Structures are given as C-alpha cells and as structure tokens.
Amino acid sequence: DSGVTQTPKHLITATGQRVTLRCSPRSGDLSVYWYQQSLDQGLQFLIQYYNGEERAKGNILERFSAQQFPDLHSELNLSSLELGDSALYFCASSVARGDGEAFFGQGTRLTVV
Amino acid sequence: AQSVTQLDSQVPVFEEAPVELRCNYSSSVSVYLFWYVQYPNQGLQLLLKYLSGSTLVKGINGFEAEFNKSQTSFHLRKPSVHISDTAEYFCAVTPKGSWGKLQFGAGTQVVVTP
C-alpha cells in the first residue's frame, strides 16, 4: 500500500459527459502528480500541483483540468469526454519539490462508451 | 526535452535465470534516472533511482541498475528471477532541478515461467 488513495477505481461513462477523479496523497506529501496510461500513448505526465499551486504542465488537453485543495487532496476533471480518453489515470505524490521519487495510487480506470 | 527508449517490449525468462532490461535516454540537461515496476492491476512502485554518486545502484527485490553516462544508458538487471517478478517495468527520467515530473519509456513486459 503506497498510501495514495484514488477514487473511484472504475468509472464507465458516455461520450460528452464530465467526470471527476479524486486523489488523496500520502500523509505529509505536498506534491501531487497526475498521469495518464493508455495503450497507444503509454504513460504520460498531465499536471503537477505543489501545496495548492500548479507547478508543471504536460500533455494535458484543454478539456481536462485539475486542482489541489487546502487539505492537499486533488481532483482531475475531464469534460466533453471522447472514446480516446479511455485510459488508466494515476495520481502520485511526493514529499516536497520532488526528485522523481513518487508514490503512486492504484489508478482510476476510465471507460468512455 | 527528454526521451526514454526501452529496447525490448517483452522479455520472456525462465525462473531462476538472470534478466536484463535495457533503457537508453536522451536529454539536453542532466537528469535523474529511475526504474518503476507495475504489477498486474496495481500502481507503479519505485524499484531504484540514480541521483548521483556510484553508477551501480541497488534497489528492492534484488534488482540493480548501472548508469552509463557515455552511452546514456540505465540498464536494469536481476541475477535470478522469481515467478513474482512477472510485471511491467518502466524506465523514467526527470530533469535535475525540475519539479519531479517523470518522462517514462514505453515499458518492458517481463514474463517469468517455471
């Protein structure tokens, strides 16, 4: 158990809909990262928050957004969903600025039908 | 920008045999290097990391990796695998001084058979 909790574990939704994925980092970790894992794109970095502020942005679509709340949990919002958004979405956390060592949750498997 | 190439998409190996997973990277800046493992239906777990110092890095579960700066490689090895080592292995890099975002390779699926 990494200490990072992601909910829900599975999500099935229709095209055009909006969903919210939730992540609770390990106790004491200030950084939260979101990654997308798909068969065609592999593991891709989406976005990072540190203590409530956005710190780095990767290949995140404009239809996607995220935030980190004062209690340090984070949410990833995916809107106007398309079939191609079906993937495993991971949240990871690290203590501070991060040297790349991160603790990953078990992921949320999103299926868009 | 950085890129990571894992040279083998799948590596079949017999139990108690050695295994080597190859990783090459390219980057215009100095990077930290990592190997993560993903067991079926689980998240990623850090196996080992290279930040600086000795180029031979030991990790969990008997794995080790060697950083070769001239060849820009970071190959992972285990002298004797177990059935439980069946998993997908990812090589990753992050630029030094960045905020720790990881650039992953495509992964190598290791299948250990008796």
XYZ file of C-alpha atoms in Angstrom:
227
model
C 0.000 0.000 0.000
C 1.576 3.255 -1.207
C -0.586 5.466 0.981
C -2.044 7.257 -2.040
C -5.785 6.764 -2.427
C -7.661 7.209 -5.667
C -11.405 7.058 -6.125
C -13.272 5.679 -7.866
C -11.333 2.613 -9.015
C -13.501 2.176 -12.094
C -15.678 4.599 -13.999
C -17.816 3.987 -17.062
C -19.413 6.968 -18.714
C -20.770 8.093 -22.062
C -19.177 10.361 -24.624
C -19.742 14.027 -23.978
C -20.019 13.596 -20.225
C -17.884 15.066 -17.444
C -16.223 13.140 -14.621
C -14.125 13.947 -11.585
C -11.316 11.745 -10.340
C -10.145 12.173 -6.787
C -6.748 11.645 -5.186
C -5.647 11.748 -1.567
C -1.845 11.917 -1.295
C 0.278 10.256 1.353
C 0.175 11.994 4.680
C 2.653 14.875 4.616
C 3.201 14.906 0.852
C 2.779 18.332 -0.697
C 3.198 17.456 -4.378
C 0.553 15.684 -6.432
C 1.072 14.468 -9.996
C -1.452 13.135 -12.492
C -0.507 10.659 -15.214
C -2.494 9.004 -17.979
C -1.715 5.457 -19.090
C -3.159 4.258 -22.391
C -2.228 1.537 -24.823
C -1.352 3.907 -27.651
C 0.296 6.743 -25.703
C 1.863 4.860 -22.800
C 2.402 6.688 -19.512
C 2.128 10.443 -19.938
C 2.519 13.210 -17.404
C -0.504 15.501 -17.252
C -0.067 18.036 -14.480
C 1.546 18.669 -11.097
C 0.446 20.666 -8.060
C 2.565 21.664 -5.102
C 0.848 22.889 -1.956
C -2.161 24.098 -3.890
C -0.373 25.713 -6.806
C 0.132 24.389 -10.302
C 3.852 23.743 -10.860
C 4.194 21.837 -14.091
C 2.023 21.023 -17.033
C 2.431 18.236 -19.546
C 0.302 16.895 -22.342
C -2.990 17.822 -20.739
C -5.929 18.568 -23.013
C -7.853 21.809 -22.613
C -10.921 19.702 -21.779
C -9.070 18.476 -18.690
C -8.394 20.496 -15.562
C -7.153 19.824 -12.071
C -6.838 21.470 -8.710
C -5.349 20.810 -5.307
C -7.339 21.785 -2.257
C -6.141 23.188 1.114
C -6.281 19.709 2.642
C -3.903 18.684 -0.210
C -6.266 16.273 -1.933
C -6.518 16.758 -5.669
C -9.181 16.347 -8.310
C -8.814 15.811 -12.032
C -11.802 16.952 -14.052
C -12.357 15.516 -17.518
C -15.080 17.037 -19.657
C -16.619 16.535 -23.107
C -15.313 13.009 -22.923
C -14.319 11.165 -26.069
C -13.720 7.475 -26.689
C -9.992 8.184 -26.833
C -9.995 9.427 -23.249
C -10.473 5.856 -22.057
C -7.365 5.121 -20.017
C -5.948 4.457 -16.582
C -5.389 7.692 -14.684
C -2.797 7.636 -11.934
C -2.189 10.044 -9.155
C 1.204 10.142 -7.461
C 2.558 12.144 -4.561
C 5.935 13.147 -3.201
C 7.140 14.892 -0.082
C 8.168 18.237 -1.438
C 9.588 19.585 -4.654
C 10.290 16.074 -5.832
C 13.349 14.451 -7.357
C 11.249 11.981 -9.293
C 10.629 9.523 -6.467
C 6.882 9.377 -6.232
C 4.298 7.114 -4.665
C 1.532 6.035 -6.994
C -2.075 5.221 -6.313
C -3.742 2.206 -7.879
C -5.352 4.337 -10.532
C -8.820 5.038 -11.843
C -9.778 3.102 -14.937
C -11.979 5.297 -17.087
C -14.005 3.735 -19.862
C -15.860 6.052 -22.224
C -18.598 4.352 -24.239
C 13.368 17.814 -23.916
C 13.955 14.257 -22.841
C 13.153 10.895 -24.335
C 13.408 7.368 -22.992
C 13.735 4.256 -25.106
C 13.197 0.802 -23.712
C 14.695 -1.509 -26.245
C 12.564 -4.577 -25.532
C 8.789 -4.560 -25.327
C 8.639 -8.078 -23.904
C 11.214 -10.294 -22.245
C 10.385 -13.931 -21.541
C 12.628 -15.536 -18.946
C 12.745 -18.792 -17.019
C 12.552 -18.845 -13.250
C 15.983 -18.544 -11.558
C 17.559 -17.240 -14.780
C 19.090 -13.752 -14.985
C 17.331 -10.907 -16.734
C 18.463 -7.583 -18.169
C 16.134 -4.814 -19.265
C 17.650 -2.155 -21.457
C 16.982 1.558 -21.252
C 18.539 4.407 -23.200
C 17.726 8.046 -22.747
C 18.465 11.357 -24.393
C 18.393 14.753 -22.766
C 19.897 18.192 -23.289
C 20.142 18.648 -19.497
C 21.250 16.488 -16.590
C 18.636 14.057 -15.397
C 17.799 11.717 -12.580
C 17.006 8.151 -13.621
C 14.507 5.642 -12.301
C 13.064 2.199 -12.721
C 9.467 1.649 -11.695
C 7.558 -1.651 -11.672
C 3.858 -2.174 -12.277
C 2.375 -5.450 -11.097
C -0.933 -6.531 -12.654
C -3.829 -4.279 -11.661
C -1.646 -2.137 -9.443
C 0.010 1.254 -9.473
C 3.683 1.864 -10.077
C 6.282 1.184 -7.415
C 9.803 2.556 -7.322
C 12.466 -0.137 -7.806
C 15.537 2.080 -7.704
C 16.844 5.504 -8.598
C 20.072 7.166 -9.664
C 20.619 10.711 -8.491
C 24.418 10.930 -8.271
C 27.450 9.078 -6.967
C 28.134 5.412 -7.601
C 26.939 4.369 -11.024
C 25.805 0.977 -9.726
C 22.537 1.346 -7.920
C 20.877 -1.339 -5.843
C 17.139 -1.427 -5.410
C 14.418 -3.520 -3.888
C 13.744 -7.195 -4.581
C 17.326 -7.913 -5.679
C 17.324 -5.564 -8.671
C 20.249 -3.347 -9.606
C 20.971 -0.911 -12.408
C 24.053 0.670 -13.874
C 24.215 4.237 -15.106
C 26.473 4.736 -18.109
C 26.789 8.399 -18.947
C 28.798 7.945 -22.143
C 26.253 5.526 -23.556
C 23.295 7.346 -21.940
C 22.007 4.047 -20.662
C 20.492 2.796 -17.432
C 20.038 -0.968 -17.753
C 18.251 -2.977 -15.080
C 19.426 -6.428 -14.006
C 18.495 -9.230 -11.677
C 20.696 -12.312 -11.341
C 17.877 -14.750 -10.592
C 14.210 -14.043 -11.198
C 11.144 -15.423 -9.473
C 7.651 -16.009 -10.781
C 6.593 -12.996 -8.708
C 8.811 -10.747 -10.847
C 6.308 -11.048 -13.682
C 5.316 -7.428 -14.235
C 5.820 -4.426 -16.469
C 8.953 -2.389 -15.893
C 9.290 1.272 -16.757
C 12.432 3.320 -17.119
C 11.938 7.029 -16.415
C 13.865 10.294 -16.254
C 13.311 13.701 -14.766
C 15.463 16.802 -15.312
C 17.570 17.821 -12.329
C 16.106 20.822 -10.605
C 12.666 20.317 -12.068
C 9.579 19.537 -10.077
C 9.928 15.797 -10.425
C 7.659 15.177 -13.395
C 8.613 11.861 -14.944
C 9.145 11.022 -18.603
C 8.535 7.290 -18.987
C 9.662 4.765 -21.541
C 7.127 2.508 -23.232
C 7.675 -0.283 -20.730
C 9.054 -3.824 -20.857
C 6.787 -6.710 -20.005
C 8.694 -9.428 -18.151
C 7.085 -12.861 -18.156
C 8.707 -15.409 -15.868
C 7.859 -19.058 -16.478
C 8.770 -22.130 -14.436
